[in-house]
Amino acid sequence: MIKFVYSEEFLKYKEISHPESPERIESIINYLKKKGDFQFVKPSPCNEDDLLLVHTPELIKKVKNNSFFDPDCPNIPNIFHYACLSAGAAIIASEISLEGEIGFSLARPPGHHAGRNNIGGFCYFNNMAIAVKKLLFKNYRVAVLDIDGHHGNGTEEILKGEENVIYVSIHQFPAYPGTGKYSFENCYNFPLPPFSSSKKYLESFDKALEIIKNFSPDIIGISCGFDTYIDDPLLELSLTETDYYVLGKKISSLFKKTFFILEGGYHISKIGNLFYCFISGLLYSSETGVSK
Ligand SMILES: [Zn+2]
């Protein structure tokens, strides 16, 4: 059973002509509502102690006071509230998965480019890193798999060298943010040149899953982006609807507690269908009666 962590508040802010738009999530929600009877859970904002697990007090203050300038991260009124709500949704998604179901945070702003002391790439606070830190405090062993088409430089920066966690990312390189070329310590990077085939992507994906299997985590957090799509306006990767179904199925075949956090994906008219293909793959084993 998947529970989607979602609030209509995520649709309430918008910067004209910015690719990270409320229409992205609206498209996913409309598709889910049309396709089936899914459960939705409302998030509440995380608190400042949660933010301090991964961010500096200076960064938190800047976001709170709207005293920052970054061309990719618009200075939206009340962005602190939305960013705390998004991080709160990530935490709830991880708690749902600990209870044995699948938690999927359908929130914005995304988080994987936010570092300890910097915003960037449409991200203000690092939703995944916050959820992971809370799991590490409870002594869980955690693997993060980042399948957004960009490298999650913020998540890597925050989790590198930490005990009991690995960060594994498959992404286009070169591309924004220019990191993720090499693997080191507990960070495993699979850079793919622009226009790599979906076959190449799936080969890297299988290697990434092998690393995760060998690490034997208690729980997996997936930074889930759909900008790996062949017609995504921001990147040049090659995944199709069928590939998203395959990715979902492969993740499901790990039989691990898993939670998901939405990151990027900017093809508004397709993202609903891509998302639905992905969760159909995820639910494959329960549809066919294989126990999870
Ligand atoms: Zn991305």
CSV table of C-alpha atoms and ligand atoms in Angstrom, one decimal:
chain,number,residue,atom,x,y,z
A,1,MET,CA,0.0,0.0,0.0
A,2,ILE,CA,1.3,3.5,-0.9
A,3,LYS,CA,0.4,6.5,1.2
A,4,PHE,CA,1.1,9.8,-0.5
A,5,VAL,CA,2.1,12.7,1.8
A,6,TYR,CA,0.5,15.7,0.2
A,7,SER,CA,-1.0,19.1,1.0
A,8,GLU,CA,-2.8,21.5,-1.2
A,9,GLU,CA,-0.5,24.1,0.2
A,10,PHE,CA,2.2,22.8,-2.1
A,11,LEU,CA,0.1,24.3,-5.0
A,12,LYS,CA,-0.1,27.8,-3.5
A,13,TYR,CA,3.2,29.4,-4.5
A,14,LYS,CA,4.5,30.1,-7.9
A,15,GLU,CA,7.2,32.1,-9.7
A,16,ILE,CA,6.1,33.0,-13.2
A,17,SER,CA,7.9,30.9,-15.9
A,18,HIS,CA,10.0,29.0,-13.3
A,19,PRO,CA,10.2,25.3,-14.3
A,20,GLU,CA,9.7,24.2,-10.7
A,21,SER,CA,5.9,24.9,-10.8
A,22,PRO,CA,2.8,23.8,-8.9
A,23,GLU,CA,1.5,22.3,-12.1
A,24,ARG,CA,4.1,19.5,-11.8
A,25,ILE,CA,2.5,18.2,-8.6
A,26,GLU,CA,-1.0,19.0,-9.8
A,27,SER,CA,-0.5,16.9,-12.9
A,28,ILE,CA,0.6,13.9,-10.7
A,29,ILE,CA,-2.3,14.4,-8.3
A,30,ASN,CA,-4.9,14.6,-11.1
A,31,TYR,CA,-3.5,11.5,-12.7
A,32,LEU,CA,-3.6,9.6,-9.4
A,33,LYS,CA,-7.2,10.7,-8.7
A,34,LYS,CA,-8.3,9.6,-12.2
A,35,LYS,CA,-6.5,6.3,-12.0
A,36,GLY,CA,-7.4,4.9,-8.6
A,37,ASP,CA,-8.3,5.0,-5.0
A,38,PHE,CA,-5.1,6.2,-3.4
A,39,GLN,CA,-4.6,7.2,0.2
A,40,PHE,CA,-3.3,10.7,1.0
A,41,VAL,CA,-1.8,11.8,4.3
A,42,LYS,CA,-1.4,15.5,5.3
A,43,PRO,CA,2.1,16.7,6.4
A,44,SER,CA,2.9,19.1,9.1
A,45,PRO,CA,6.0,21.4,9.0
A,46,CYS,CA,9.2,20.1,10.5
A,47,ASN,CA,10.6,22.1,13.4
A,48,GLU,CA,13.8,24.1,13.6
A,49,ASP,CA,15.6,21.3,15.6
A,50,ASP,CA,15.0,19.1,12.6
A,51,LEU,CA,16.5,21.7,10.2
A,52,LEU,CA,19.5,22.1,12.5
A,53,LEU,CA,20.3,18.3,12.1
A,54,VAL,CA,21.7,19.2,8.6
A,55,HIS,CA,21.7,23.0,8.1
A,56,THR,CA,23.6,25.9,9.7
A,57,PRO,CA,21.7,28.4,11.9
A,58,GLU,CA,22.8,31.1,9.3
A,59,LEU,CA,21.1,29.3,6.4
A,60,ILE,CA,17.9,28.7,8.4
A,61,LYS,CA,17.8,32.4,9.3
A,62,LYS,CA,18.4,33.5,5.7
A,63,VAL,CA,15.5,31.4,4.5
A,64,LYS,CA,13.3,32.5,7.4
A,65,ASN,CA,13.9,36.2,6.7
A,66,ASN,CA,13.9,35.9,2.9
A,67,SER,CA,17.4,37.4,3.0
A,68,PHE,CA,19.0,35.5,0.2
A,69,PHE,CA,19.6,35.8,-3.5
A,70,ASP,CA,19.9,32.9,-5.8
A,71,PRO,CA,18.7,33.1,-9.4
A,72,ASP,CA,17.4,29.5,-9.3
A,73,CYS,CA,15.6,29.9,-5.9
A,74,PRO,CA,13.0,32.6,-6.0
A,75,ASN,CA,12.5,34.7,-3.0
A,76,ILE,CA,8.9,33.7,-2.5
A,77,PRO,CA,7.0,35.2,0.5
A,78,ASN,CA,6.7,32.6,3.2
A,79,ILE,CA,9.1,30.2,1.5
A,80,PHE,CA,10.3,29.2,4.9
A,81,HIS,CA,6.9,27.7,5.8
A,82,TYR,CA,6.7,25.8,2.5
A,83,ALA,CA,10.2,24.4,2.8
A,84,CYS,CA,9.5,23.3,6.4
A,85,LEU,CA,6.3,21.6,5.2
A,86,SER,CA,8.2,19.8,2.5
A,87,ALA,CA,10.8,18.6,4.9
A,88,GLY,CA,8.0,17.6,7.3
A,89,ALA,CA,6.4,15.6,4.4
A,90,ALA,CA,9.7,13.7,3.9
A,91,ILE,CA,9.9,12.8,7.6
A,92,ILE,CA,6.3,11.5,7.6
A,93,ALA,CA,7.0,9.5,4.4
A,94,SER,CA,10.0,7.8,6.2
A,95,GLU,CA,7.8,7.0,9.2
A,96,ILE,CA,5.1,5.5,7.1
A,97,SER,CA,7.7,3.2,5.6
A,98,LEU,CA,9.1,2.2,9.0
A,99,GLU,CA,5.6,1.0,9.7
A,100,GLY,CA,5.7,-1.4,6.7
A,101,GLU,CA,3.8,0.6,4.0
A,102,ILE,CA,5.3,2.8,1.3
A,103,GLY,CA,5.5,6.5,2.1
A,104,PHE,CA,5.8,8.9,-0.9
A,105,SER,CA,6.2,12.6,-0.3
A,106,LEU,CA,4.6,14.6,-3.1
A,107,ALA,CA,5.9,17.9,-1.9
A,108,ARG,CA,7.7,21.0,-3.1
A,109,PRO,CA,10.2,22.7,-2.9
A,110,PRO,CA,12.5,19.8,-3.7
A,111,GLY,CA,15.7,19.4,-1.6
A,112,HIS,CA,18.6,17.4,-2.9
A,113,HIS,CA,20.7,20.5,-4.0
A,114,ALA,CA,20.5,22.2,-0.6
A,115,GLY,CA,23.7,21.9,1.3
A,116,ARG,CA,24.6,22.5,4.9
A,117,ASN,CA,25.0,26.3,4.4
A,118,ASN,CA,23.6,26.9,0.9
A,119,ILE,CA,20.4,26.9,-1.1
A,120,GLY,CA,20.5,26.1,-4.8
A,121,GLY,CA,18.9,24.4,-7.8
A,122,PHE,CA,15.3,25.2,-6.7
A,123,CYS,CA,16.0,23.7,-3.2
A,124,TYR,CA,16.0,25.5,0.2
A,125,PHE,CA,16.2,22.7,2.8
A,126,ASN,CA,17.4,19.2,2.2
A,127,ASN,CA,14.3,17.1,2.8
A,128,MET,CA,16.1,13.7,2.2
A,129,ALA,CA,19.0,14.5,4.5
A,130,ILE,CA,16.7,15.7,7.3
A,131,ALA,CA,14.6,12.5,7.1
A,132,VAL,CA,17.8,10.3,6.9
A,133,LYS,CA,19.4,12.0,10.0
A,134,LYS,CA,16.3,11.3,12.0
A,135,LEU,CA,16.5,7.6,11.0
A,136,LEU,CA,20.3,7.5,11.8
A,137,PHE,CA,19.5,8.8,15.3
A,138,LYS,CA,17.1,5.9,15.7
A,139,ASN,CA,20.0,3.6,14.8
A,140,TYR,CA,18.7,2.5,11.4
A,141,ARG,CA,21.1,1.7,8.6
A,142,VAL,CA,20.0,3.8,5.6
A,143,ALA,CA,20.7,3.8,1.9
A,144,VAL,CA,19.8,6.8,-0.2
A,145,LEU,CA,19.2,6.2,-3.9
A,146,ASP,CA,19.0,9.4,-5.9
A,147,ILE,CA,17.4,8.8,-9.3
A,148,ASP,CA,16.7,12.5,-10.1
A,149,GLY,CA,18.5,13.3,-13.4
A,150,HIS,CA,20.8,15.8,-11.6
A,151,HIS,CA,23.4,14.9,-9.0
A,152,GLY,CA,22.2,15.5,-5.4
A,153,ASN,CA,25.2,17.6,-4.4
A,154,GLY,CA,23.5,18.8,-1.2
A,155,THR,CA,22.6,15.3,0.0
A,156,GLU,CA,26.1,14.1,-0.8
A,157,GLU,CA,27.8,17.0,1.0
A,158,ILE,CA,25.7,16.4,4.1
A,159,LEU,CA,25.9,12.6,4.3
A,160,LYS,CA,29.5,12.0,3.1
A,161,GLY,CA,31.7,10.3,5.7
A,162,GLU,CA,28.6,9.5,8.0
A,163,GLU,CA,28.4,6.1,9.6
A,164,ASN,CA,25.6,3.7,8.7
A,165,VAL,CA,24.5,5.5,5.5
A,166,ILE,CA,25.4,5.4,1.8
A,167,TYR,CA,24.5,7.8,-0.9
A,168,VAL,CA,24.1,6.4,-4.4
A,169,SER,CA,23.2,8.6,-7.4
A,170,ILE,CA,22.7,8.1,-11.1
A,171,HIS,CA,22.7,11.3,-13.1
A,172,GLN,CA,23.7,13.2,-16.2
A,173,PHE,CA,27.2,14.5,-16.2
A,174,PRO,CA,28.2,17.1,-17.3
A,175,ALA,CA,25.1,19.0,-16.2
A,176,TYR,CA,24.0,21.2,-13.3
A,177,PRO,CA,25.4,21.2,-10.6
A,178,GLY,CA,28.7,20.0,-12.0
A,179,THR,CA,29.4,17.4,-9.2
A,180,GLY,CA,29.0,13.7,-9.1
A,181,LYS,CA,31.8,12.6,-11.4
A,182,TYR,CA,33.6,10.4,-8.9
A,183,SER,CA,32.7,8.0,-6.1
A,184,PHE,CA,34.4,8.4,-2.7
A,185,GLU,CA,34.0,7.2,0.9
A,186,ASN,CA,30.3,6.3,1.3
A,187,CYS,CA,29.2,8.1,-1.8
A,188,TYR,CA,28.7,6.2,-5.1
A,189,ASN,CA,28.2,8.1,-8.2
A,190,PHE,CA,27.1,6.9,-11.7
A,191,PRO,CA,27.6,9.8,-14.1
A,192,LEU,CA,26.1,9.3,-17.5
A,193,PRO,CA,27.0,11.5,-20.5
A,194,PRO,CA,24.1,13.5,-22.2
A,195,PHE,CA,22.1,11.4,-24.6
A,196,SER,CA,23.0,8.1,-22.9
A,197,SER,CA,20.6,5.4,-23.9
A,198,SER,CA,18.0,4.0,-21.5
A,199,LYS,CA,19.9,0.7,-21.7
A,200,LYS,CA,23.0,2.4,-20.4
A,201,TYR,CA,20.9,4.0,-17.6
A,202,LEU,CA,19.4,0.6,-16.6
A,203,GLU,CA,22.9,-0.9,-16.5
A,204,SER,CA,24.0,1.8,-14.0
A,205,PHE,CA,20.8,1.4,-12.1
A,206,ASP,CA,21.4,-2.4,-11.7
A,207,LYS,CA,24.9,-1.7,-10.4
A,208,ALA,CA,23.5,0.9,-8.0
A,209,LEU,CA,21.0,-1.6,-6.6
A,210,GLU,CA,23.8,-4.2,-6.2
A,211,ILE,CA,25.7,-1.7,-4.0
A,212,ILE,CA,22.6,-1.1,-1.9
A,213,LYS,CA,21.9,-4.8,-1.6
A,214,ASN,CA,25.5,-5.4,-0.4
A,215,PHE,CA,25.2,-2.6,2.1
A,216,SER,CA,22.1,-4.3,3.5
A,217,PRO,CA,20.2,-1.3,4.8
A,218,ASP,CA,17.2,-1.4,7.1
A,219,ILE,CA,15.5,1.3,5.0
A,220,ILE,CA,16.0,3.0,1.6
A,221,GLY,CA,15.2,6.6,0.9
A,222,ILE,CA,14.7,7.4,-2.8
A,223,SER,CA,15.1,10.9,-4.1
A,224,CYS,CA,12.8,10.5,-7.0
A,225,GLY,CA,13.0,12.8,-10.0
A,226,PHE,CA,11.4,12.5,-13.5
A,227,ASP,CA,13.8,14.7,-15.3
A,228,THR,CA,15.5,11.6,-16.7
A,229,TYR,CA,12.6,11.5,-19.2
A,230,ILE,CA,13.6,11.6,-22.8
A,231,ASP,CA,11.7,14.8,-23.5
A,232,ASP,CA,12.4,16.6,-20.2
A,233,PRO,CA,13.2,20.2,-21.0
A,234,LEU,CA,16.1,20.5,-18.5
A,235,LEU,CA,18.3,17.4,-19.3
A,236,GLU,CA,19.2,15.0,-22.1
A,237,LEU,CA,18.7,11.5,-20.7
A,238,SER,CA,16.5,9.0,-22.5
A,239,LEU,CA,14.0,7.2,-20.2
A,240,THR,CA,10.6,6.3,-21.4
A,241,GLU,CA,7.3,5.3,-19.8
A,242,THR,CA,8.3,1.6,-19.9
A,243,ASP,CA,11.6,2.4,-18.2
A,244,TYR,CA,9.9,4.0,-15.3
A,245,TYR,CA,7.7,0.9,-14.8
A,246,VAL,CA,10.9,-1.2,-14.9
A,247,LEU,CA,12.6,1.0,-12.3
A,248,GLY,CA,9.6,0.7,-10.0
A,249,LYS,CA,9.6,-3.0,-10.4
A,250,LYS,CA,13.3,-3.4,-9.7
A,251,ILE,CA,13.1,-1.2,-6.5
A,252,SER,CA,10.1,-3.3,-5.4
A,253,SER,CA,12.1,-6.5,-6.0
A,254,LEU,CA,14.5,-5.5,-3.2
A,255,PHE,CA,11.8,-6.2,-0.6
A,256,LYS,CA,13.1,-3.5,1.6
A,257,LYS,CA,11.3,-0.8,3.6
A,258,THR,CA,11.4,2.1,1.2
A,259,PHE,CA,10.3,5.7,1.2
A,260,PHE,CA,10.2,8.2,-1.7
A,261,ILE,CA,10.7,12.0,-1.9
A,262,LEU,CA,9.8,13.8,-5.1
A,263,GLU,CA,12.6,15.9,-6.5
A,264,GLY,CA,12.6,17.2,-10.1
A,265,GLY,CA,10.8,16.4,-13.4
A,266,TYR,CA,9.6,19.2,-15.6
A,267,HIS,CA,7.6,17.9,-18.5
A,268,ILE,CA,4.2,19.0,-17.2
A,269,SER,CA,1.9,17.2,-19.6
A,270,LYS,CA,3.8,13.9,-19.2
A,271,ILE,CA,4.9,13.8,-15.5
A,272,GLY,CA,1.5,12.4,-14.3
A,273,ASN,CA,1.8,9.4,-16.6
A,274,LEU,CA,5.5,8.9,-15.9
A,275,PHE,CA,4.8,8.9,-12.2
A,276,TYR,CA,1.9,6.4,-12.6
A,277,CYS,CA,4.1,4.1,-14.6
A,278,PHE,CA,6.7,4.2,-11.9
A,279,ILE,CA,4.3,3.4,-9.0
A,280,SER,CA,2.6,0.7,-11.1
A,281,GLY,CA,6.0,-1.0,-11.3
A,282,LEU,CA,6.5,-0.5,-7.6
A,283,LEU,CA,3.2,-2.1,-6.8
A,284,TYR,CA,3.9,-5.0,-9.3
A,285,SER,CA,4.8,-7.6,-6.6
A,286,SER,CA,1.7,-6.9,-4.5
A,287,GLU,CA,-0.5,-7.0,-7.6
A,288,THR,CA,0.8,-10.4,-8.5
A,289,GLY,CA,0.4,-11.7,-4.9
A,290,VAL,CA,4.1,-11.9,-4.0
A,291,SER,CA,4.2,-10.8,-0.4
A,292,LYS,CA,6.2,-7.7,0.4
B,1,ZN,ZN,16.7,17.2,-11.3
